[in-house]
PDB file of C-alpha atoms in Angstrom:
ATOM      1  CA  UNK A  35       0.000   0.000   0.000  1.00 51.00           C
ATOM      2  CA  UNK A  36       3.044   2.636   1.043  1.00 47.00           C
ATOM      3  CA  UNK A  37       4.896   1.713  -2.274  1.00 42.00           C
ATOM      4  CA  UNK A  38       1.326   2.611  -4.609  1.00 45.00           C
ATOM      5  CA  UNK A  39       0.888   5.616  -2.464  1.00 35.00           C
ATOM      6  CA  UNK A  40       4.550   6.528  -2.992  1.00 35.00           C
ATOM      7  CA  UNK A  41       4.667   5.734  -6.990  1.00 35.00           C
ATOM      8  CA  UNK A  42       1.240   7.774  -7.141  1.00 38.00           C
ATOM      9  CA  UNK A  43       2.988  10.909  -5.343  1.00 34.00           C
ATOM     10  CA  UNK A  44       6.000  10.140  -7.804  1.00 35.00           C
ATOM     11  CA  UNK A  45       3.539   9.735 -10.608  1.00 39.00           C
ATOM     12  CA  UNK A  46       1.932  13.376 -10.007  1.00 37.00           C
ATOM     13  CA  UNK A  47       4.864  14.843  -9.041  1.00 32.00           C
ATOM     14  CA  UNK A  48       6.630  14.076 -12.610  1.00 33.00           C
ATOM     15  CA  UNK A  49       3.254  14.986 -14.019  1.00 33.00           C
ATOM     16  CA  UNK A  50       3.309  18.915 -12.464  1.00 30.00           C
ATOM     17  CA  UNK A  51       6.931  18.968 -13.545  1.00 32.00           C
ATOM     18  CA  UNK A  52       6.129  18.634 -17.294  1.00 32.00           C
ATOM     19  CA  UNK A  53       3.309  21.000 -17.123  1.00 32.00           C
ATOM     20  CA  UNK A  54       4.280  24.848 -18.143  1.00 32.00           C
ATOM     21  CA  UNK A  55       2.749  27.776 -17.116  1.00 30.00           C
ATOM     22  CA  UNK A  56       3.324  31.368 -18.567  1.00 28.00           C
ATOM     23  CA  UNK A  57       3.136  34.022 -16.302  1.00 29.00           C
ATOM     24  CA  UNK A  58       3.665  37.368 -17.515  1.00 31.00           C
ATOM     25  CA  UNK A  59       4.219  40.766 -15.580  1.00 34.00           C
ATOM     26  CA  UNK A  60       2.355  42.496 -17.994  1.00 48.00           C
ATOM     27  CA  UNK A  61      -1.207  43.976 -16.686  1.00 60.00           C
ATOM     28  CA  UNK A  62      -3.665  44.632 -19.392  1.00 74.00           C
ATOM     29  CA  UNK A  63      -3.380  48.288 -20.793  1.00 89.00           C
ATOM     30  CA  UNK A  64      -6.372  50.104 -22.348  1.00 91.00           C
ATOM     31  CA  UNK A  65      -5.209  51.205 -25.970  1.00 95.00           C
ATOM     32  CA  UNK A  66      -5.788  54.150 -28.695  1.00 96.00           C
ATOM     33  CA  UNK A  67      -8.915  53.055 -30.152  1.00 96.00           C
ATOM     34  CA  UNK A  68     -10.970  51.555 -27.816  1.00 98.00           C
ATOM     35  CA  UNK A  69     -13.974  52.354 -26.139  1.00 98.00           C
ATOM     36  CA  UNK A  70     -14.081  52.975 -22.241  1.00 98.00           C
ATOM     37  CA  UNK A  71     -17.411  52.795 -20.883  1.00 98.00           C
ATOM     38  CA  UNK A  72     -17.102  54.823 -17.290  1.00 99.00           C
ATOM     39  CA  UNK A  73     -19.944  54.386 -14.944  1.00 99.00           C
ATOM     40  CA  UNK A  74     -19.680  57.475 -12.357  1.00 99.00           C
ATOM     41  CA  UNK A  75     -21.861  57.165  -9.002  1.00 99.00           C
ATOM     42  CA  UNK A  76     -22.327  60.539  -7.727  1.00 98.00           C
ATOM     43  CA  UNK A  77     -21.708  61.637  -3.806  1.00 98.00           C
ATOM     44  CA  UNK A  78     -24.390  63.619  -2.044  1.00 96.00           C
ATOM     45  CA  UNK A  79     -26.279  64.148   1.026  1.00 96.00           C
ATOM     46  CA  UNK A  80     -27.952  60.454   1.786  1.00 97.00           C
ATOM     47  CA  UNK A  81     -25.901  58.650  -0.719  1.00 98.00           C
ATOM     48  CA  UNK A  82     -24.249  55.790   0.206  1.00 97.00           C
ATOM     49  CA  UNK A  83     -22.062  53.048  -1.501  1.00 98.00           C
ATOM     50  CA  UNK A  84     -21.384  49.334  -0.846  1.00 98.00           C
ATOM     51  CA  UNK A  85     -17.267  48.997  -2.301  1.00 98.00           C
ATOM     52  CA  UNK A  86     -16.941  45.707  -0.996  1.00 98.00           C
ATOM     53  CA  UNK A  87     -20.239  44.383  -2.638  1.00 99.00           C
ATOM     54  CA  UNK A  88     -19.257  46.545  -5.888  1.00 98.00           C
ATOM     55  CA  UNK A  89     -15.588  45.457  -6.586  1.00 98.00           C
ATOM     56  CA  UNK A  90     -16.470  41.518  -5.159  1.00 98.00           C
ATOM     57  CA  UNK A  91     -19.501  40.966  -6.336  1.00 98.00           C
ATOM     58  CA  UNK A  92     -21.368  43.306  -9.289  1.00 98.00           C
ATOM     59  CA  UNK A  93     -18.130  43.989 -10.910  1.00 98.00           C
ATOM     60  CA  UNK A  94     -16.753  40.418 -11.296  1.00 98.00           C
ATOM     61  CA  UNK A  95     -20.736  39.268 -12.628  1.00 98.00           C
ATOM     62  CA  UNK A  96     -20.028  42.014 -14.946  1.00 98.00           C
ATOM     63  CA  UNK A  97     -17.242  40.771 -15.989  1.00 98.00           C
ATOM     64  CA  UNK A  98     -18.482  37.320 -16.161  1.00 98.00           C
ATOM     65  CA  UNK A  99     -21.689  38.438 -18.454  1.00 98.00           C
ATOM     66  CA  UNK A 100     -20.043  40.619 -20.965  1.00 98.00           C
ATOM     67  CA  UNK A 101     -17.366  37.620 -21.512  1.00 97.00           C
ATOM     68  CA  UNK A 102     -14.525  38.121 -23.367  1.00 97.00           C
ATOM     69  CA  UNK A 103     -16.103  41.557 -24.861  1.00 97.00           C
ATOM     70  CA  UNK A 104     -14.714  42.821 -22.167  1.00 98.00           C
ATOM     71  CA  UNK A 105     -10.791  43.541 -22.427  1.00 98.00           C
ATOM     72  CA  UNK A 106     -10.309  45.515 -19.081  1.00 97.00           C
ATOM     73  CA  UNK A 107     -11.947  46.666 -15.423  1.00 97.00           C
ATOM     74  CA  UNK A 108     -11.116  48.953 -13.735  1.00 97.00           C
ATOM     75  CA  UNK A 109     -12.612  50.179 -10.337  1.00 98.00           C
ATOM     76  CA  UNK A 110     -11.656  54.236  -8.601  1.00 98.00           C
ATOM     77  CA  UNK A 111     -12.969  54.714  -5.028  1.00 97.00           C
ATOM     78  CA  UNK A 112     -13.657  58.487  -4.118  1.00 96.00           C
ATOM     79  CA  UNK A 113     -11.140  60.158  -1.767  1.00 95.00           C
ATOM     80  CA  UNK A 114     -11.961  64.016  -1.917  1.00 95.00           C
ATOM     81  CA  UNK A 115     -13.027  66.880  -4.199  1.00 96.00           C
ATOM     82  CA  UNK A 116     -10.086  69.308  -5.974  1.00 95.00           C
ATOM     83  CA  UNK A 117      -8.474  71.127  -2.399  1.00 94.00           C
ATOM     84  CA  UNK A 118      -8.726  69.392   0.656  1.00 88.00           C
ATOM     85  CA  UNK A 119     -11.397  70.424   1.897  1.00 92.00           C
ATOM     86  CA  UNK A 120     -13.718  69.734  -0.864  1.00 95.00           C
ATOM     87  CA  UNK A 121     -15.931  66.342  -0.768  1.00 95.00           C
ATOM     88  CA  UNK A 122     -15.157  64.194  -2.911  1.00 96.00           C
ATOM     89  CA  UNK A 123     -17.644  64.234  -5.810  1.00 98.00           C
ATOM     90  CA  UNK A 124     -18.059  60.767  -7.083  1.00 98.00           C
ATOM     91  CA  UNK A 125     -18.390  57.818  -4.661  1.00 98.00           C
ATOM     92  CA  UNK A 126     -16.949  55.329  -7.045  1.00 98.00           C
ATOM     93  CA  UNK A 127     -16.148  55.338 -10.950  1.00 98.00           C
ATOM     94  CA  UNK A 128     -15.903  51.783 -12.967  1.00 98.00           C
ATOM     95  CA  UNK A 129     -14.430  51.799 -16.464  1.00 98.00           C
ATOM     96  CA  UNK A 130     -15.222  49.146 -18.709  1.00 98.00           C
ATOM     97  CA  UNK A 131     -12.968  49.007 -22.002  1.00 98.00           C
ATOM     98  CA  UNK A 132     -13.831  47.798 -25.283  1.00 98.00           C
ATOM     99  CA  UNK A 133     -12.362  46.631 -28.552  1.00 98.00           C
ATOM    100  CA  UNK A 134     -14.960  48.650 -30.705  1.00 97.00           C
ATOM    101  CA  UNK A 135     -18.444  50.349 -29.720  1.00 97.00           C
ATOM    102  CA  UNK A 136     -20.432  47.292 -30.937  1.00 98.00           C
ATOM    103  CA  UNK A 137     -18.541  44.887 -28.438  1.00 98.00           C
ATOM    104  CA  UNK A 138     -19.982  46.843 -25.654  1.00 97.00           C
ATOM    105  CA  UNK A 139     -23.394  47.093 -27.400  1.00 97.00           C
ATOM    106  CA  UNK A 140     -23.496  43.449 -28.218  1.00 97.00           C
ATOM    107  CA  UNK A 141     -22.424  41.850 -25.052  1.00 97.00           C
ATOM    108  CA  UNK A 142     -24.215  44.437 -22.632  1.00 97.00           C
ATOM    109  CA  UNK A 143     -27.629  44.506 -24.406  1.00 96.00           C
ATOM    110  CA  UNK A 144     -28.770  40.908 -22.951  1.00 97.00           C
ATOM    111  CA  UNK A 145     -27.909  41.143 -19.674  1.00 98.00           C
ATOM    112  CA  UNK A 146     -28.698  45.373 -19.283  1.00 97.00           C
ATOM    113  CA  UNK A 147     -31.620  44.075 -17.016  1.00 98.00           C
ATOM    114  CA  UNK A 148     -29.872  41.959 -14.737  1.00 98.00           C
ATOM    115  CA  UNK A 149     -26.933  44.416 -14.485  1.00 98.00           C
ATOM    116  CA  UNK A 150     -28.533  47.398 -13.649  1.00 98.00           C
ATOM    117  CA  UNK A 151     -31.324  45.404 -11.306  1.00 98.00           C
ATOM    118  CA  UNK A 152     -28.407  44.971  -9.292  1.00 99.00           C
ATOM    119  CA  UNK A 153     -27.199  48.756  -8.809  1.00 98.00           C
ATOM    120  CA  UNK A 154     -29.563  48.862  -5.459  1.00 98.00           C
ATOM    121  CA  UNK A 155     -27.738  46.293  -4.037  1.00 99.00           C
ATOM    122  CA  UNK A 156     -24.504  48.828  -3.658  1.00 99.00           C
ATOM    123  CA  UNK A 157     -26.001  52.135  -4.046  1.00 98.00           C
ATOM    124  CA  UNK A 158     -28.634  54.303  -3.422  1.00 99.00           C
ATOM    125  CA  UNK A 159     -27.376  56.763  -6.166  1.00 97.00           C
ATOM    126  CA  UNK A 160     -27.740  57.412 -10.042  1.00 97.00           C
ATOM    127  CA  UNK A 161     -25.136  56.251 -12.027  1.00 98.00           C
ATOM    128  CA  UNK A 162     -24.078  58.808 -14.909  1.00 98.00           C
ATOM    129  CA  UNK A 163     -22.883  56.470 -17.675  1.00 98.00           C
ATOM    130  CA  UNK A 164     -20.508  57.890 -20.608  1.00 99.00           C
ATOM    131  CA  UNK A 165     -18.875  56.379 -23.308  1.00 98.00           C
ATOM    132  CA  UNK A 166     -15.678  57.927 -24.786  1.00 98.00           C
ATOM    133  CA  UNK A 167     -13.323  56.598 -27.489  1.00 98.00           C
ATOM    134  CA  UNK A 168      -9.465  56.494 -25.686  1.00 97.00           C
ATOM    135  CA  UNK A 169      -6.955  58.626 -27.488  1.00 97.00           C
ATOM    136  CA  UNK A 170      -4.226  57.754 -25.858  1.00 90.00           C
TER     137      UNK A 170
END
């Protein structure tokens, strides 16, 4: 029985070795061209904003609905407004990044219900939603 158990750990053990893996250092980079969809939730008297239920939950079922539309996430928590004493005017901004316009269009249009039925999990607020074209 101790020699099978051995040969087995032997057996995997040679196994792992022949597998590779490629890990790069490179994180993915949003590019002239494509299209950032940025998702700003606005700061105000009564607002408030879940970031732990926004960057572990909504974001990565985002993510997992759009598919591989979707080339890069990116999630800003608000820290304060232009001087130091000035509030900070967005709660949270999301950027979602696209190859071309009909990516987004294409992989957001089916799930739009399910997406934005979620906002009142997180947030009592409004999102303001624009799409820009990155330049550089």
């Amino acid at each position: 029985m101790k020699t099978k158990f051995i040969l087995a750990l032997i057996g995997g053990l040679l196994y792992l070795a022949s597998c590779q893996v490629s890990v790069s250092n490179e994180n993915p980079k949003s590019k002239k061209g494509m299209v950032k969809v940025t998702i700003m939730y606005p700061n105000g008297d009564g607002k408030n904003f879940d970031m732990d239920y926004y960057s572990n939950k909504h974001m990565p079922m985002v993510a997992d609905l759009l598919g591989d539309s979707l080339k890069l996430l990116e999630i800003d928590k608000g820290m304060g407004g232009r001087t130091p004493d000035d509030p900070m005017p967005y709660l949270a901004i999301g950027y979602l990044y696209f190859d071309q316009l009909s990516a987004y269009q294409n992989s957001f249009g089916p799930h739009a219900q399910q997406i934005v039925g979620d906002i009142p999990n997180y947030t009592n607020t409004q999102p303001i939603i624009q799409i820009s074209e990155v330049l550089e």
